[in-house]
mmCIF file of C-alpha atoms in Angstrom:
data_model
loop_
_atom_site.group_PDB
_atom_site.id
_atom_site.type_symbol
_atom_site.label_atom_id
_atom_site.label_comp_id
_atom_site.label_asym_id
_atom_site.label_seq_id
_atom_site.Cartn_x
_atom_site.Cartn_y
_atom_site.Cartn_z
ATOM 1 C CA UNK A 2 -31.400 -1.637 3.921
ATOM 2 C CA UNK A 3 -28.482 -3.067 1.482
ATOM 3 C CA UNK A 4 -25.091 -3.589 3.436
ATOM 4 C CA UNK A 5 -21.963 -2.771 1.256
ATOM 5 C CA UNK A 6 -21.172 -6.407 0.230
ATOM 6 C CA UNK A 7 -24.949 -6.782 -0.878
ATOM 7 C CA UNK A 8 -24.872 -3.968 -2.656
ATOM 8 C CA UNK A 9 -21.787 -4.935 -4.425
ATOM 9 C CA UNK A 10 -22.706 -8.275 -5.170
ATOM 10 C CA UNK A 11 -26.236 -7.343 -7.081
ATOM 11 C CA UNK A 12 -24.598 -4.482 -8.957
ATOM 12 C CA UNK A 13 -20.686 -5.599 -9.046
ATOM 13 C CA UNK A 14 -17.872 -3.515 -10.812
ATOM 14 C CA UNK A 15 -20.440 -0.978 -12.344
ATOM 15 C CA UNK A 16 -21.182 0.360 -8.519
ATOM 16 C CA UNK A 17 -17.955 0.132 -7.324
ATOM 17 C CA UNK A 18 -15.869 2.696 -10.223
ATOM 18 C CA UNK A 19 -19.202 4.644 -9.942
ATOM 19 C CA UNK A 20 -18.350 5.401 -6.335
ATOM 20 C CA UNK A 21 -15.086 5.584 -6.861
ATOM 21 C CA UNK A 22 -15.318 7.684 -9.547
ATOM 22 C CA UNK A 23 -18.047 10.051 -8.098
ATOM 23 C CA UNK A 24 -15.801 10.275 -4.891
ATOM 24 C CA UNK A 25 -12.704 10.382 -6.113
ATOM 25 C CA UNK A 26 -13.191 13.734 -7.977
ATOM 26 C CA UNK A 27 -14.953 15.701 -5.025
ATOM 27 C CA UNK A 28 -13.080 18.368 -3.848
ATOM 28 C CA UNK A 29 -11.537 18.881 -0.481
ATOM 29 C CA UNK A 30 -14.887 21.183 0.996
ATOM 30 C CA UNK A 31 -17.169 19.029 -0.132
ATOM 31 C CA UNK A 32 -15.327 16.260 1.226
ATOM 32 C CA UNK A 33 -15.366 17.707 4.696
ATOM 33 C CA UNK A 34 -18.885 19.434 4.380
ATOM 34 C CA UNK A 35 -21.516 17.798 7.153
ATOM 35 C CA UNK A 36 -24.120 16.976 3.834
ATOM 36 C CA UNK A 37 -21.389 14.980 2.361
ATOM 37 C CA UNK A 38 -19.436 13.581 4.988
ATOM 38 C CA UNK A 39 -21.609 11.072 5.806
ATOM 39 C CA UNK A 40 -21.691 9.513 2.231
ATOM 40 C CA UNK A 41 -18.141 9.388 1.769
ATOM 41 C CA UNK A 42 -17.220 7.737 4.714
ATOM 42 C CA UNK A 43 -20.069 5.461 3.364
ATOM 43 C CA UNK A 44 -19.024 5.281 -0.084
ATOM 44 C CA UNK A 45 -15.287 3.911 1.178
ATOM 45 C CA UNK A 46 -17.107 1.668 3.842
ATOM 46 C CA UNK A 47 -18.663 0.307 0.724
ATOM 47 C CA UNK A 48 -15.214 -0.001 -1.096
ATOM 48 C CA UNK A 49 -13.473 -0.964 1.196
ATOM 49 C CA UNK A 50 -16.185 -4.354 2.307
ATOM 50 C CA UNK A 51 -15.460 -4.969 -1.698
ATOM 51 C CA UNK A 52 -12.087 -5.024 -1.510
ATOM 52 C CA UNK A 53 -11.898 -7.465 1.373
ATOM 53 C CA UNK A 54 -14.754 -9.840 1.506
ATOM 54 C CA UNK A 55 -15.928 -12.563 -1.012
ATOM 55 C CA UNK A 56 -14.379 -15.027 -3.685
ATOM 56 C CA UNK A 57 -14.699 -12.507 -6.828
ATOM 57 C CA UNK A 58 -11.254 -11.703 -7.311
ATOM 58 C CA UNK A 59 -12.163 -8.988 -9.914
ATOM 59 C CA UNK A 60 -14.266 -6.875 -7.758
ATOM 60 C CA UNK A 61 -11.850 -6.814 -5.125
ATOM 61 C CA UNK A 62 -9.308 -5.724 -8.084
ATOM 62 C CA UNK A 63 -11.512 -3.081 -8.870
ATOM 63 C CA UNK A 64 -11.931 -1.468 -5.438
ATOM 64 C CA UNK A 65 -8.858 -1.313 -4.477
ATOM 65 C CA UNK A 66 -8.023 0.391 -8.128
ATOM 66 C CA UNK A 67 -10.914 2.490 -6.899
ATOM 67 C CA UNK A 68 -9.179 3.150 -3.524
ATOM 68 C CA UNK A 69 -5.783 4.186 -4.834
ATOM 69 C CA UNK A 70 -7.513 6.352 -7.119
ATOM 70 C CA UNK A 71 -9.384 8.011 -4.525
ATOM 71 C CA UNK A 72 -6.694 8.303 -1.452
ATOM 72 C CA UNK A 73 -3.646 9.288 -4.564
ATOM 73 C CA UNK A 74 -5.719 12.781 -4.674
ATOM 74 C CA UNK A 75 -4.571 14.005 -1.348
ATOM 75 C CA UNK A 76 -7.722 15.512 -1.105
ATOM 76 C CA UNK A 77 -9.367 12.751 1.715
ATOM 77 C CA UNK A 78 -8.213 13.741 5.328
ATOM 78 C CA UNK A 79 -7.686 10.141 6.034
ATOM 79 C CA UNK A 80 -5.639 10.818 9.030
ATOM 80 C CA UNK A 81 -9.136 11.883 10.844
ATOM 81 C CA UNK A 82 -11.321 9.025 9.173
ATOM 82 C CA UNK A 83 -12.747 6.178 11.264
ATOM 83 C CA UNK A 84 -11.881 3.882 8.740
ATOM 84 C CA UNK A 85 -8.353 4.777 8.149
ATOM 85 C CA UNK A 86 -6.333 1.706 10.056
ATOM 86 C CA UNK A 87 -9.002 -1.295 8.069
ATOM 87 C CA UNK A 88 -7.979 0.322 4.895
ATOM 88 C CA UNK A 89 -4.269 0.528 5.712
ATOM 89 C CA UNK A 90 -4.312 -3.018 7.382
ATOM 90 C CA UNK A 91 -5.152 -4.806 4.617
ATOM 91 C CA UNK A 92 -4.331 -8.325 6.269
ATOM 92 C CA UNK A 93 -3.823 -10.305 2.822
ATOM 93 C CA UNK A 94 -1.374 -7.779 1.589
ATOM 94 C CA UNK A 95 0.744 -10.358 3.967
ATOM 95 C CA UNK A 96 -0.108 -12.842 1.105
ATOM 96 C CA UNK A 97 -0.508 -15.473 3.845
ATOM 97 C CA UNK A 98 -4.023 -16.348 2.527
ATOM 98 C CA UNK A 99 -3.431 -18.293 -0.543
ATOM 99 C CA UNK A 100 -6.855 -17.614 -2.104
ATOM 100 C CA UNK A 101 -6.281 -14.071 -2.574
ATOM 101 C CA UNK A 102 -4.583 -14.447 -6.083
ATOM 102 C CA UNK A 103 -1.725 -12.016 -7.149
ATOM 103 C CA UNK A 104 -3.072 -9.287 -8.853
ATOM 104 C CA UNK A 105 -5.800 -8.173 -6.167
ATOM 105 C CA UNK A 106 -2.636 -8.188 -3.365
ATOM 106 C CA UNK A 107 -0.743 -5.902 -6.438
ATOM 107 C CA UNK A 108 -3.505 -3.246 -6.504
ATOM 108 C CA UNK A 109 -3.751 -3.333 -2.974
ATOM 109 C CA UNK A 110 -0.333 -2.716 -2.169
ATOM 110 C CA UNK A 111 -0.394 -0.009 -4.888
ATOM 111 C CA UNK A 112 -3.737 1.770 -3.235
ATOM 112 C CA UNK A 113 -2.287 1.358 0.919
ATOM 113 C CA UNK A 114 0.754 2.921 -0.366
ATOM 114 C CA UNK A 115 -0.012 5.726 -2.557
ATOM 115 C CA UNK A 116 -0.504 8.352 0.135
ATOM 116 C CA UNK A 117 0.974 11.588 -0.293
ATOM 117 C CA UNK A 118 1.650 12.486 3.455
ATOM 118 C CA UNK A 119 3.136 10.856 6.992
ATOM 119 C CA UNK A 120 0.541 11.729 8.661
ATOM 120 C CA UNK A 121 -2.087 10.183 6.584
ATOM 121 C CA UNK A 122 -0.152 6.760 7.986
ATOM 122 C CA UNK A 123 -0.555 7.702 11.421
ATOM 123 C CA UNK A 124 0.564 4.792 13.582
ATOM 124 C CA UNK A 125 -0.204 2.398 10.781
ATOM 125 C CA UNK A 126 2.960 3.725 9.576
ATOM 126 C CA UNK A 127 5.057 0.930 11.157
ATOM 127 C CA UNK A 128 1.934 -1.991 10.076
ATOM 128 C CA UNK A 129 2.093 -1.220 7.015
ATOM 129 C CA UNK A 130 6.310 -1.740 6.857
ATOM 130 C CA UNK A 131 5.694 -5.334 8.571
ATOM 131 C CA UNK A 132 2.915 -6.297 6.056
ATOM 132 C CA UNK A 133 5.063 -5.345 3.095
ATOM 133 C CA UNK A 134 8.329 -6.815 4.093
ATOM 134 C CA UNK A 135 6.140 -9.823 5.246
ATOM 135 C CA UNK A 136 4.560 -9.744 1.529
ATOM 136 C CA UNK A 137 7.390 -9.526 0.064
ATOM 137 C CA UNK A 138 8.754 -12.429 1.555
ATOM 138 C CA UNK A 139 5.715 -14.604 0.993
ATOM 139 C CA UNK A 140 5.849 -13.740 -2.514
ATOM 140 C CA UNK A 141 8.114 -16.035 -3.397
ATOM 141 C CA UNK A 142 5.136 -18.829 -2.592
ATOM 142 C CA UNK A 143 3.328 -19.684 -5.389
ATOM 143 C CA UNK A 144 0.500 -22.279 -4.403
ATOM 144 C CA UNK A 145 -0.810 -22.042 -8.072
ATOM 145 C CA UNK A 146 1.347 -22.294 -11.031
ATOM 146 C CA UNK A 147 -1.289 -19.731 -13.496
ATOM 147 C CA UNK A 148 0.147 -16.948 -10.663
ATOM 148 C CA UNK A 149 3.770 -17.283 -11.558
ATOM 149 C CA UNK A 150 3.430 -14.598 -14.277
ATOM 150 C CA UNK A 151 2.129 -11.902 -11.611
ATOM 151 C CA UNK A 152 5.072 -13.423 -9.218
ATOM 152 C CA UNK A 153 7.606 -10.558 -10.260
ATOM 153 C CA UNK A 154 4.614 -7.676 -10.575
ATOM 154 C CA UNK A 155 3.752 -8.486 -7.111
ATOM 155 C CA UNK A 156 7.408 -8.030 -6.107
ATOM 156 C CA UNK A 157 8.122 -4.786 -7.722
ATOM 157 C CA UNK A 158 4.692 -2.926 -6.461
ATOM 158 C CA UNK A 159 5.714 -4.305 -3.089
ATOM 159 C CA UNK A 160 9.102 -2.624 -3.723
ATOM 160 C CA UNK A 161 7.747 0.190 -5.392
ATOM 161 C CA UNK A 162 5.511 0.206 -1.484
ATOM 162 C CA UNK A 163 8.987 0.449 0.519
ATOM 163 C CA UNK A 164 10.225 2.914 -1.452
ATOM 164 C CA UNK A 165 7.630 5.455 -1.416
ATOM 165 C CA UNK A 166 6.960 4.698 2.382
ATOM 166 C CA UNK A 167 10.937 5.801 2.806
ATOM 167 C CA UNK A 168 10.068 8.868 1.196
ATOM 168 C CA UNK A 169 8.422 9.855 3.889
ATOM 169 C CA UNK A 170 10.431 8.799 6.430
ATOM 170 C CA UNK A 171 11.267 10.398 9.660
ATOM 171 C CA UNK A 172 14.246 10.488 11.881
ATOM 172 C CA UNK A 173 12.248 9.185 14.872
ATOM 173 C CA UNK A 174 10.980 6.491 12.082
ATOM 174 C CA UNK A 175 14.065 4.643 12.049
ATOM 175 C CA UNK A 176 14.662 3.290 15.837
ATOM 176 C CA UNK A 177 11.568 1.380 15.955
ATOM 177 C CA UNK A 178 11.981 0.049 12.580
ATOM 178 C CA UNK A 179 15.538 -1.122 12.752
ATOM 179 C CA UNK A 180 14.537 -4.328 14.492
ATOM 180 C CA UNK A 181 12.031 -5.047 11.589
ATOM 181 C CA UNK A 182 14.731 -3.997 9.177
ATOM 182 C CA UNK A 183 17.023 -6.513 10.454
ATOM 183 C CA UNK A 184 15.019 -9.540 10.546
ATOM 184 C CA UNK A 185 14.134 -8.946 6.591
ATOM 185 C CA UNK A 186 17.027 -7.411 5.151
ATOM 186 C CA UNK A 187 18.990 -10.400 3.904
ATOM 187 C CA UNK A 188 15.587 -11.758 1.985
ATOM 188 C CA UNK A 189 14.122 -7.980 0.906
ATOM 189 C CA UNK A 190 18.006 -6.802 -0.630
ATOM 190 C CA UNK A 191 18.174 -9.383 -3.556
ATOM 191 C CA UNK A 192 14.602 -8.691 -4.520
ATOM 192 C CA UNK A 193 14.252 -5.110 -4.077
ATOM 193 C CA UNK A 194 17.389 -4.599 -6.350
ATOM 194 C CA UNK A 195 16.376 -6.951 -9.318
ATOM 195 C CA UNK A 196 12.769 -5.144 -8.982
ATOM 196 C CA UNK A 197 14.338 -1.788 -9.197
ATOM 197 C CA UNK A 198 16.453 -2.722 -12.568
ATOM 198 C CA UNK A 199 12.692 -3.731 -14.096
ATOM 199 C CA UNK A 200 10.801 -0.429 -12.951
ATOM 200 C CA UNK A 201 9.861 2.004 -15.938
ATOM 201 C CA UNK A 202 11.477 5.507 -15.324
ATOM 202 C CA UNK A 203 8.821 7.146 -14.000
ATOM 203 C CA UNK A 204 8.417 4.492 -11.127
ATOM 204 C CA UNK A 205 12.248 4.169 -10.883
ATOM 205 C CA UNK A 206 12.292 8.147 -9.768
ATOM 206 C CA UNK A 207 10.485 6.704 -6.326
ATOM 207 C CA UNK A 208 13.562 4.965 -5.527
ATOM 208 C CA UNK A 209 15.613 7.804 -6.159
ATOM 209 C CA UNK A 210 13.879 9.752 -4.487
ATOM 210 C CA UNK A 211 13.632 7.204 -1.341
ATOM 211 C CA UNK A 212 17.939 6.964 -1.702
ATOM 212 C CA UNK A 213 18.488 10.878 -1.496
ATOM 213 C CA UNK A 214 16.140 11.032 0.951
ATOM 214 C CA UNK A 215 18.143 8.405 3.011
ATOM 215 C CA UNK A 216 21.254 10.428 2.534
ATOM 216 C CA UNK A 217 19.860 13.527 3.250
ATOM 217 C CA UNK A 218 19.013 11.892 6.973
ATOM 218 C CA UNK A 219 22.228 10.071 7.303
ATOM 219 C CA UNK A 220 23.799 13.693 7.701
ATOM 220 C CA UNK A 221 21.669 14.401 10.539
ATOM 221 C CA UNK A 222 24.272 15.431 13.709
ATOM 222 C CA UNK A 223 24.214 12.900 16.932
ATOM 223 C CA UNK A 224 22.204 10.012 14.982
ATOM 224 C CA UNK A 225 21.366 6.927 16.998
ATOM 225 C CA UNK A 226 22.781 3.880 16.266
ATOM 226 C CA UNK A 227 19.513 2.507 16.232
ATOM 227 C CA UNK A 228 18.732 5.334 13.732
ATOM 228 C CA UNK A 229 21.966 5.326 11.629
ATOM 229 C CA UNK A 230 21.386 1.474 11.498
ATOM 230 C CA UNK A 231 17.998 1.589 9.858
ATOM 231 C CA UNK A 232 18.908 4.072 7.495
ATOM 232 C CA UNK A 233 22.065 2.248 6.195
ATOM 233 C CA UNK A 234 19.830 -0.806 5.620
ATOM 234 C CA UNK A 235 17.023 1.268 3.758
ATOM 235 C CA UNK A 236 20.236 2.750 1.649
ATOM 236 C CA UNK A 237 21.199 -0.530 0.709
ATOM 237 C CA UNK A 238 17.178 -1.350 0.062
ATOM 238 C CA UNK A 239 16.563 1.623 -2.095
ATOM 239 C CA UNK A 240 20.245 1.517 -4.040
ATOM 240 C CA UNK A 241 19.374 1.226 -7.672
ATOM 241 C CA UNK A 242 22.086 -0.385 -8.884
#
């Protein structure tokens, strides 16, 4: 029997938007049904062994395009799939391996982040902050002078990431993530605000909606300071201007 990688390797990008494709646009019964169950979870297995293994920098594009695509629908109960915390752990979304070039660690960010619910995060929820204030730090390392063109991409899907992870923000979010908020702040401010003067308008309503929805916590009676801490540095994060 073919593994994933095999099976992406002899038939490359045509199998993986085929699966993506063909999954993306099942609904949410057939999703869950016990015929098709199996061959979803499959069909992501497959994706996600693209996305993550091998030197071909333009299949691993493609499934994580394929990815976003599929987990953007809201109709994939991730939150009870056994494969939800290696999709949303990503390690080189932490750009610290070099080879992965910019543009697969764009559409990456842009797939991990593009899920329409809390929940869906699970515990990841606080990973996936690290990785992306980590990213966006390491972004600014360019080992190879042909990815200084995707250099400012990388840094406004990454910010484009924070954002619409603050939209879905809870109160009992903020304690543990003030310590993480801290120790990034002064490096994630400068670029987070040039990014957000660069986004188109449609992208730029994420960050407005990530600001009100900052303010609309910072009224919440008998805050924390722990809480009221985090939120005042995600307020700065998120200001547009």
């Amino acid at each position: 029997m073919y593994t994933p990688y095999i099976m992406c390797y002899y038939y490359g990008i045509n199998y993986i938007n085929i699966s993506g494709n063909v999954t993306r646009y099942l609904s949410m019964t057939q999703v869950q049904s016990s015929n098709l169950s199996p061959l979803v979870s499959r069909s992501i297995d497959t994706l996600l062994t693209c996305a993550t293994a091998g030197n071909n920098m333009k299949t691993r594009w493609n499934a994580c395009h394929a990815l976003g695509n599929i987990l953007s629908s809201g109709k994939m109960p991730i939150e009870k799939m056994a494969w939800k915390s290696r999709f949303l752990t990503v390690k080189f979304l932490k750009g610290q391996n070099f080879k992965i070039i910019f543009n697969v660690r764009i559409q990456a960010c842009s797939a991990v982040c593009g899920l329409p619910r809390r929940e869906d995060y699970g515990g990841e929820y606080f990973t996936l902050w690290r990785m992306l204030l980590t990213g966006l730090d390491n972004a600014q390392n360019i080992p190879d002078y042909q990815e200084i063109r995707h250099r400012d991409e990388l840094i406004n899907q990454i910010s484009l990431g924070i954002s619409q992870l603050t939209m879905l923000l809870k109160l009992s979010d903020c304690g543990p993530l003030r310590e993480l908020l801290e120790l990034h702040k002064d490096m994630a401010a400068p670029l987070m605000k040039k990014a957000q003067q660069e986004l188109t308008p449609e992208k730029a309503q994420h960050a407005l909606k990530a600001q009100s929805h900052i303010q609309d916590l910072l009224l919440t009676d008998a805050l924390t300071e722990a809480q009221e801490q985090a939120l005042n540095i995600l307020k700065d994060l998120t200001e547009c201007t």
